[in-house]
XYZ file of C-alpha atoms in Angstrom:
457
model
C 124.033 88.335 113.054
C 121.167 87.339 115.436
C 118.764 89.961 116.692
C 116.581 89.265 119.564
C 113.493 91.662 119.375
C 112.378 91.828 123.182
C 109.037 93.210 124.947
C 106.951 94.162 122.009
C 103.593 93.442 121.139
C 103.153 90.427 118.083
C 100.442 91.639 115.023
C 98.923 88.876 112.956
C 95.549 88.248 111.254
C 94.522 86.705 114.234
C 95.094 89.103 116.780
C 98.123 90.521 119.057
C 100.424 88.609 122.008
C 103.115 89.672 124.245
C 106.050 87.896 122.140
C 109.594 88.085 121.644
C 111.014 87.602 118.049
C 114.403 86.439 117.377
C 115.874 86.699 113.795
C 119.231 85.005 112.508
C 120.274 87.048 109.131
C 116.976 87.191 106.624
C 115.203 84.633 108.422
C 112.666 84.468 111.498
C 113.962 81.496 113.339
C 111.578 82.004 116.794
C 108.648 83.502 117.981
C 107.921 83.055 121.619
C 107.897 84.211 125.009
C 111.151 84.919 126.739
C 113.301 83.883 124.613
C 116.467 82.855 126.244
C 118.505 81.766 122.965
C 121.582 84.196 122.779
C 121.489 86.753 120.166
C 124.320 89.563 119.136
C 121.773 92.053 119.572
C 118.850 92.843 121.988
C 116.494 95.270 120.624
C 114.496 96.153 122.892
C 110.907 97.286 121.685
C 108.841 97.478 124.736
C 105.555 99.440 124.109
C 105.606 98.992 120.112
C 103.516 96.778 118.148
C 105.523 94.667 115.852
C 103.802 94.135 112.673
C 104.468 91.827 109.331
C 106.345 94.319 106.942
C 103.847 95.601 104.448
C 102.885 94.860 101.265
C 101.480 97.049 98.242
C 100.289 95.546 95.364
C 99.189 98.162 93.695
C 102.008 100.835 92.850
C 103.489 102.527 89.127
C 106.363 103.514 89.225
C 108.339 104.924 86.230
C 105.109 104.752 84.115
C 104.921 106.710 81.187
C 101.285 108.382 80.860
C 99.196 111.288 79.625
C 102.239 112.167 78.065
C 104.208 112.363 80.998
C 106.456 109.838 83.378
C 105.675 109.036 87.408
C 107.437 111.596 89.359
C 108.747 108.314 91.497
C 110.652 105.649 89.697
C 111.488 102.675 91.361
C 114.595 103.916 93.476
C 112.831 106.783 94.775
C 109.363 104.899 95.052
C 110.825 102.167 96.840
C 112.435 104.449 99.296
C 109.074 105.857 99.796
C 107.573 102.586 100.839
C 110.307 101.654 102.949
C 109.879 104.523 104.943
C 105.884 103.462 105.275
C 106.623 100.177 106.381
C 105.971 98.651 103.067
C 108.701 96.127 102.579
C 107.349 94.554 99.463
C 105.870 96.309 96.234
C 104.083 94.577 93.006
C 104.194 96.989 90.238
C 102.710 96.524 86.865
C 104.411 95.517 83.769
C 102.671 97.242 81.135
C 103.804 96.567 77.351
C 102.054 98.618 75.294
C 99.429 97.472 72.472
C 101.377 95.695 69.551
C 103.895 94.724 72.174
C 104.432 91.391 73.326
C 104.519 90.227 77.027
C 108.211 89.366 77.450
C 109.081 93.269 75.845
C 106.798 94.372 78.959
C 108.599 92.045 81.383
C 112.127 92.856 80.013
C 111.454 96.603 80.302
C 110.136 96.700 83.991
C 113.187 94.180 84.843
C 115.305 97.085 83.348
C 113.495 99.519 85.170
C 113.865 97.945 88.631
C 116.239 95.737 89.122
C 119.410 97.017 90.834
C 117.322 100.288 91.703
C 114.544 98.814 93.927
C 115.365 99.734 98.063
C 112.477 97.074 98.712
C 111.505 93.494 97.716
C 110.098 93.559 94.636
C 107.350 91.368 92.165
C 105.155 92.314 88.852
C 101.705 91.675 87.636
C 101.463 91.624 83.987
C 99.344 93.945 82.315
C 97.184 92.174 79.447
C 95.440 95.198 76.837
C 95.780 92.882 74.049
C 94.944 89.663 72.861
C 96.207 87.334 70.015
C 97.558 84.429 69.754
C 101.081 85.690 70.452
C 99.996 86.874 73.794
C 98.500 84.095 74.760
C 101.193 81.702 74.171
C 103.138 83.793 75.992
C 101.143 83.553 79.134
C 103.103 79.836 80.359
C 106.500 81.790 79.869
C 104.997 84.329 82.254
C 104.620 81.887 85.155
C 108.001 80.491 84.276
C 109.010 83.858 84.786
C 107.060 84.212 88.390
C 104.500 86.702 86.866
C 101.411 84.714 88.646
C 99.068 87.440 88.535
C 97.759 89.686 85.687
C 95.419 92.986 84.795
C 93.437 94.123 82.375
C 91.296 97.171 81.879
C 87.842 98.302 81.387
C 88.822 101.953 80.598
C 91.537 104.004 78.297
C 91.430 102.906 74.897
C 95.182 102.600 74.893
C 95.230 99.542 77.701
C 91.541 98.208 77.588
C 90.770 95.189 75.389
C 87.013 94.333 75.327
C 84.639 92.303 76.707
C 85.628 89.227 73.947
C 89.339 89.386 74.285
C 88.526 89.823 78.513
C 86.268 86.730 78.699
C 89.191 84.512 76.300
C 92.139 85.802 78.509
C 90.643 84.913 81.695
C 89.454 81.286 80.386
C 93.695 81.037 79.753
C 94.407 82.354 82.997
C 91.843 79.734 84.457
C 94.146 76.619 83.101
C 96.892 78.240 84.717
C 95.578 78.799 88.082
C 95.983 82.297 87.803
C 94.449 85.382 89.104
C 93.288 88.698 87.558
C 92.621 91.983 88.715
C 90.365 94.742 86.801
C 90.092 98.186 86.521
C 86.463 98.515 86.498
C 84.422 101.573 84.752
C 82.584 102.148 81.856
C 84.665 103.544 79.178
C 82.143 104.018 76.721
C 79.741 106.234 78.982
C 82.470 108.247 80.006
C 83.705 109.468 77.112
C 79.782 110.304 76.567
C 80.186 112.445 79.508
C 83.756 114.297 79.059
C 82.040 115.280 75.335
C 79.403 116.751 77.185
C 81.108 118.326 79.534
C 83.346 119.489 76.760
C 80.094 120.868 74.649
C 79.368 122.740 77.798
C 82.430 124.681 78.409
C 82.832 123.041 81.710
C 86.790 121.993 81.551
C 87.756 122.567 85.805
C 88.176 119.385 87.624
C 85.162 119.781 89.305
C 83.600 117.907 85.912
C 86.117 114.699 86.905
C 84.197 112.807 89.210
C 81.167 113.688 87.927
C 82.428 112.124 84.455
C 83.165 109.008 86.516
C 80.283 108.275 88.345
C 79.928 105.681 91.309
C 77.306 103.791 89.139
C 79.507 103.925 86.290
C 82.360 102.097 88.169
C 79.557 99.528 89.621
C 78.066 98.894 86.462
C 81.303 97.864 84.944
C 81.658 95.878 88.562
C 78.604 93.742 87.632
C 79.778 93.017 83.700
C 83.387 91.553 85.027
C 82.074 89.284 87.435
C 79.376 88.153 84.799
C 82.141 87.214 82.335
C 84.063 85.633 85.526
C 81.012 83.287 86.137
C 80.719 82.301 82.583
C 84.801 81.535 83.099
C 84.019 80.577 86.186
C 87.253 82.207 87.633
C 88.470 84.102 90.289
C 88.890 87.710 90.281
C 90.378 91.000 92.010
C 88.228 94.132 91.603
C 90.972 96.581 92.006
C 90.849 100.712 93.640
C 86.976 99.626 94.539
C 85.693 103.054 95.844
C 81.865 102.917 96.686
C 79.091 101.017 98.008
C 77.397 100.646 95.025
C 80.165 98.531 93.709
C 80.281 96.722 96.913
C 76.666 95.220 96.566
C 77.555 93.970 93.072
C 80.366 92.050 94.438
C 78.245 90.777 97.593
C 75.383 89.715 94.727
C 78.325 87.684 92.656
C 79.788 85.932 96.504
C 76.000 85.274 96.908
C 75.473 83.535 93.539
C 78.839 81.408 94.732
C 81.414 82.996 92.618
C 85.012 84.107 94.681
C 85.658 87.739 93.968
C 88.608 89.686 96.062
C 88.241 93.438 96.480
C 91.051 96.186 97.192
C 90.530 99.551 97.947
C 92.654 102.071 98.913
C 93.896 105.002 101.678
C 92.176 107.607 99.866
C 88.742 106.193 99.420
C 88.805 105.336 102.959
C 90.043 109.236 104.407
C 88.968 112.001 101.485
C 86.077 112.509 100.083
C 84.817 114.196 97.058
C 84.659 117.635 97.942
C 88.600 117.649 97.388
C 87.414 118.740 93.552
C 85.427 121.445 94.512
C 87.848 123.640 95.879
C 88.094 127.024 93.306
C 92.566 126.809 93.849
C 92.781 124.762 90.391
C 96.236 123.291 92.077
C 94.385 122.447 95.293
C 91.593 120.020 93.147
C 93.890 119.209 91.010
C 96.204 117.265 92.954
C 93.681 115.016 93.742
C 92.661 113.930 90.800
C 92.688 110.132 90.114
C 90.841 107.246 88.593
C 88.435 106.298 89.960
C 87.833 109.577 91.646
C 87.182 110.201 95.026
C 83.595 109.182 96.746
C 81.342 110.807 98.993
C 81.455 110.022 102.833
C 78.621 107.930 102.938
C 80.856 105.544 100.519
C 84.045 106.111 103.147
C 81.640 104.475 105.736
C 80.718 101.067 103.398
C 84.411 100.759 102.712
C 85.472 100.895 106.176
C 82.290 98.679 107.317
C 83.140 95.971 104.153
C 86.567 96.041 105.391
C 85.610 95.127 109.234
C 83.415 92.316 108.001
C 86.565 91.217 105.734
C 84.491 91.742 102.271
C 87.289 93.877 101.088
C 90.405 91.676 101.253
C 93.542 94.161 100.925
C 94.014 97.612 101.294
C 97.045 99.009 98.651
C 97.679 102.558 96.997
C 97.745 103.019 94.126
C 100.846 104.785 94.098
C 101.417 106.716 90.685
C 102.922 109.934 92.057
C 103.033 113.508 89.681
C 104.476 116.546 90.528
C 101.916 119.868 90.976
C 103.836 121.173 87.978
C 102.860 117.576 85.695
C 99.314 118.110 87.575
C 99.252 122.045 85.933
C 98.758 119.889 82.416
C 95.540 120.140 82.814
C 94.537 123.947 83.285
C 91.466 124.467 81.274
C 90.794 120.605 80.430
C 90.305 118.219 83.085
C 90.967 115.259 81.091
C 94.859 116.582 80.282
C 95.119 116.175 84.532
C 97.718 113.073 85.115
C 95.700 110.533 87.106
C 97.156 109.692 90.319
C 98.257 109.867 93.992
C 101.520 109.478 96.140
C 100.513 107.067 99.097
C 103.147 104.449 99.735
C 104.520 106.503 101.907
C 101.861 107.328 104.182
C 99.391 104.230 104.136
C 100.367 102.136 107.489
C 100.011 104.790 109.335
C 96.848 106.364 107.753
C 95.369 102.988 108.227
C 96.436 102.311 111.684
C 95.084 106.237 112.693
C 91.903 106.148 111.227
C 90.879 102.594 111.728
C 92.664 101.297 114.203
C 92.436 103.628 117.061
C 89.392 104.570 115.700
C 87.940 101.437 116.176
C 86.639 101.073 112.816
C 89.693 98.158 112.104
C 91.303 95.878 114.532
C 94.815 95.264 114.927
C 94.372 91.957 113.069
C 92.722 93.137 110.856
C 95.024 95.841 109.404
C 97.181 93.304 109.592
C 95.226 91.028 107.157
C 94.556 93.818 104.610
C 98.272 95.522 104.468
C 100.173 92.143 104.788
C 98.740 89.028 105.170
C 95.741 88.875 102.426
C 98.503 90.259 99.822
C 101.003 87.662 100.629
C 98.338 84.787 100.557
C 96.581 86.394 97.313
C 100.067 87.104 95.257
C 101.660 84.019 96.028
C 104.118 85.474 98.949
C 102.892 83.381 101.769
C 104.523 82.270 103.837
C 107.461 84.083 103.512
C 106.235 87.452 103.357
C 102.512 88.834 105.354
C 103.289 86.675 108.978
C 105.481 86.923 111.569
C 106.550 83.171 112.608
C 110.168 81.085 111.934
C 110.852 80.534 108.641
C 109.287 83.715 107.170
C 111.725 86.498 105.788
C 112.588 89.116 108.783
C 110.556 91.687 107.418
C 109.245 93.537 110.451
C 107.646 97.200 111.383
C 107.999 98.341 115.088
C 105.458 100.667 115.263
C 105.359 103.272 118.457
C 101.068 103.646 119.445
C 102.652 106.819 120.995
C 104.735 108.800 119.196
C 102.552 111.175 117.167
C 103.484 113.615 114.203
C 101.686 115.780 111.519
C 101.900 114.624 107.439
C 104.229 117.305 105.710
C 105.370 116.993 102.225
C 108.397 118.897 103.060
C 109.025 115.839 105.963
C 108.361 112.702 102.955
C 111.210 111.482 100.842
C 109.030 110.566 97.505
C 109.581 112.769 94.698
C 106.654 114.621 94.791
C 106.300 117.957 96.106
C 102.991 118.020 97.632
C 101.294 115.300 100.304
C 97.193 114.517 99.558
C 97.114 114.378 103.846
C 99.161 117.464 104.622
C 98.629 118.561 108.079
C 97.285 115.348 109.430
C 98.175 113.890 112.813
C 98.659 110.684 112.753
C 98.367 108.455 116.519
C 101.956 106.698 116.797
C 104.433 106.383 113.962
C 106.638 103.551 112.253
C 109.745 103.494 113.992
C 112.201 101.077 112.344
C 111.470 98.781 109.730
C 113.794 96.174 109.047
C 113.874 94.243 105.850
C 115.264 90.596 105.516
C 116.801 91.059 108.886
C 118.323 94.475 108.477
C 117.541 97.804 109.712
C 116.188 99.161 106.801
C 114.682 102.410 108.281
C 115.403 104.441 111.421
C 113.447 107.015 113.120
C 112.139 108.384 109.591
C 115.627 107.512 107.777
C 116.133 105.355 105.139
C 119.088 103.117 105.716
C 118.215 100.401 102.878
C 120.051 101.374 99.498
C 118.644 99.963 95.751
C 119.548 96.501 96.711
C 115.889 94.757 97.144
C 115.011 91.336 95.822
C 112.828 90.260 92.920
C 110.193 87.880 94.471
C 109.551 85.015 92.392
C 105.708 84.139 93.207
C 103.111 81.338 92.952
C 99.469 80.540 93.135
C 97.521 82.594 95.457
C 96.386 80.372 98.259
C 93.748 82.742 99.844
């Protein structure tokens, strides 16, 4: 089939045009004005912006933690981030310590292939070193695993800053990149035990267990062990401005760091744990916590200037009743927030018409940056022949209000209930077919495993 997308407006990372798009079954095969090839189909999509389909790097689904599973798994998930425009996810392998990388690898391929609605890749999640695991690491790219994590927090997933500094100087001879979950495990726990010694067990003591200064100090100590690797890096979830200028002091000594944050750093603030409804604070809950507005404003700012590089969710969804865990100890509270869902047009409301984003910029930060930094690009993040016909038609004009009762991931509450969001996705087509309609999800568990490369941005 041949569709012929007429009278919309063309996104990319450098800015918008009046362009028609003609696709010929997964592929783009023109961009251009008035097209007059024939096509099967005319779509016509005058008024609507026409956007790369998105891309979230950052999602768990089926994870087993804090003795509990993700409310989403990767059929549900998926579904979730089809309906947000998110066409591609990369999830996290994550073999547990003692556990070799192919186990990890084999168990997410058994988790998500045949079940995934959406195109699909992994990182690989490194919380142990030996010389097992690092002989593994070649079979990894064989595998298209081209990017990696590690941790600077949880004892079960973090492995130090001697096994960090070793893994990244094998991930440098592979070309590889790295992202980090950066706090400071050690003064935390310091904290929780004396919050713990003090009675005080609500969630209000969460974020102040985690403290910006905690997450920026931890900031400063990965990209110190990055410039003695001299290596790349991806601070992951960064939430604050104090983390920011550690990562503007490491681009001003030379080194090339990449920086993600996410929807709700840049629309909540922390005042979400103070409220006295224990399932009200609870749901919110999530590592790091969420900052103060001043914080919101340096994201958005860092983000306009392109210092932050992608924007993804950090999907890792609970039900209120897994969230009720933690009644009387805050550190029992699963971590974690539904957002695939709801990102594009979160992003698109309060940045875009806001004027806090462009246009081309959103697009950089949901598709493009994601595509060039995973190893996607070309074919996924742009809009132009050749690339895979993944494609949002967003409607500037067709407003509605968040309602958890309205979402289709399996979670029964929504962190932006009762916001009104300006315009709304509209279709979102996937490899050249109409994957979502008006707020229904066509596209059944049939989604591709991307085999990636180097990043190349």
């Amino acid at each position: 089939m041949k569709y012929l997308f007429r009278g919309g407006t063309v996104v990319s990372g450098r800015g918008t045009r009046r362009a028609d798009i003609l696709v010929e079954g997964e592929k783009i095969v023109e961009v251009g004005r008035s097209i007059t090839r024939k096509a099967d189909q005319i779509i016509d999509v005058t008024g609507m912006l026409l956007m790369p389909g998105f891309i979230d790097a950052h999602t768990h689904f089926d994870l087993d933690v804090c003795n509990t599973t993700t409310a989403d798994n990767f059929t549900t998930g998926s579904r979730a981030a089809l309906r947000g425009g998110t066409t591609t996810v990369v999830d996290f392998a994550c073999p547990n310590k003692g556990e070799s990388l192919h186990h990890g690898l084999e168990l997410w391929h058994r988790k998500a292939d045949g079940r995934t609605c959406c195109d699909y890749g992994f990182h690989m999640t490194i919380d142990d070193w030996n010389p097992q695991i690092e002989a593994e690491i070649d079979d990894m790219y064989a595998a298209g695993i081209s990017s990696f994590k590690m941790y600077m927090t949880y004892p079960a997933m973090m492995i130090g800053d001697n096994a960090m500094y070793h893994a990244l100087k094998k991930l440098k001879e592979k070309g590889g990149i790295c992202g980090v979950h950066c706090e400071n495990s050690g003064v935390i726990d310091a904290l929780i035990e004396e919050k713990k010694a003090a009675g005080e067990m609500g969630v209000s003591s969460h974020p102040r267990t985690r403290p910006d200064f905690l997450e920026a100090e931890a900031v400063s100590r990965l990209l110190r062990i990055a410039e003695a690797v001299d290596i790349p890096v991806v601070i992951v979830h960064l939430t604050n401005a104090a983390a920011l200028r550690e990562v503007e002091a490491a681009r001003k000594r030379g080194q090339k760091v990449y920086a993600e944050t996410c929807p709700q750093y840049l629309l909540l603030d922390d005042s979400v744990y103070d409220n006295p409804d224990y399932s009200l604070a609870a749901r919110y809950v999530c590592a790091p916590p969420i900052r103060k507005a001043e914080d919101q404003k340096a994201l958005w700012m860092a983000l306009r200037r392109g210092e932050i590089q992608t924007i993804s969710t950090d999907h890792c969804s609970f039900t209120l009743a897994q969230k009720d865990a933690g009644r009387g100890d805050f550190t029992k509270i699963p971590g974690g927030l539904p957002g695939v869902e709801t990102r594009g047009e979160l992003i698109y409301t309060a940045g875009v018409t806001t004027r806090k984003i462009s246009l081309a910029t959103m697009c950089r930060v949901l598709a493009e940056n994601p595509a060039k930094l995973y190893g996607m690009f070309p074919r996924k993040g742009i809009l132009q022949a050749g690339a895979d016909a993944d494609i949002v038609v967003y409607d500037p004009l067709a407003d509605h209000v968040i309602r958890a009762a309205d979402t289709v991931a399996n979670v029964d509450y929504n962190p932006y209930e009762g916001f009104t969001t300006r315009g709304s996705i509209q279709q979102v087509w996937l490899r050249g077919r109409l994957a979502v309609e008006h707020g229904t999800v066509l596209a059944g568990p049939d989604g591709k495993y991307i085999l990636r490369g180097k990043n190349c941005l």
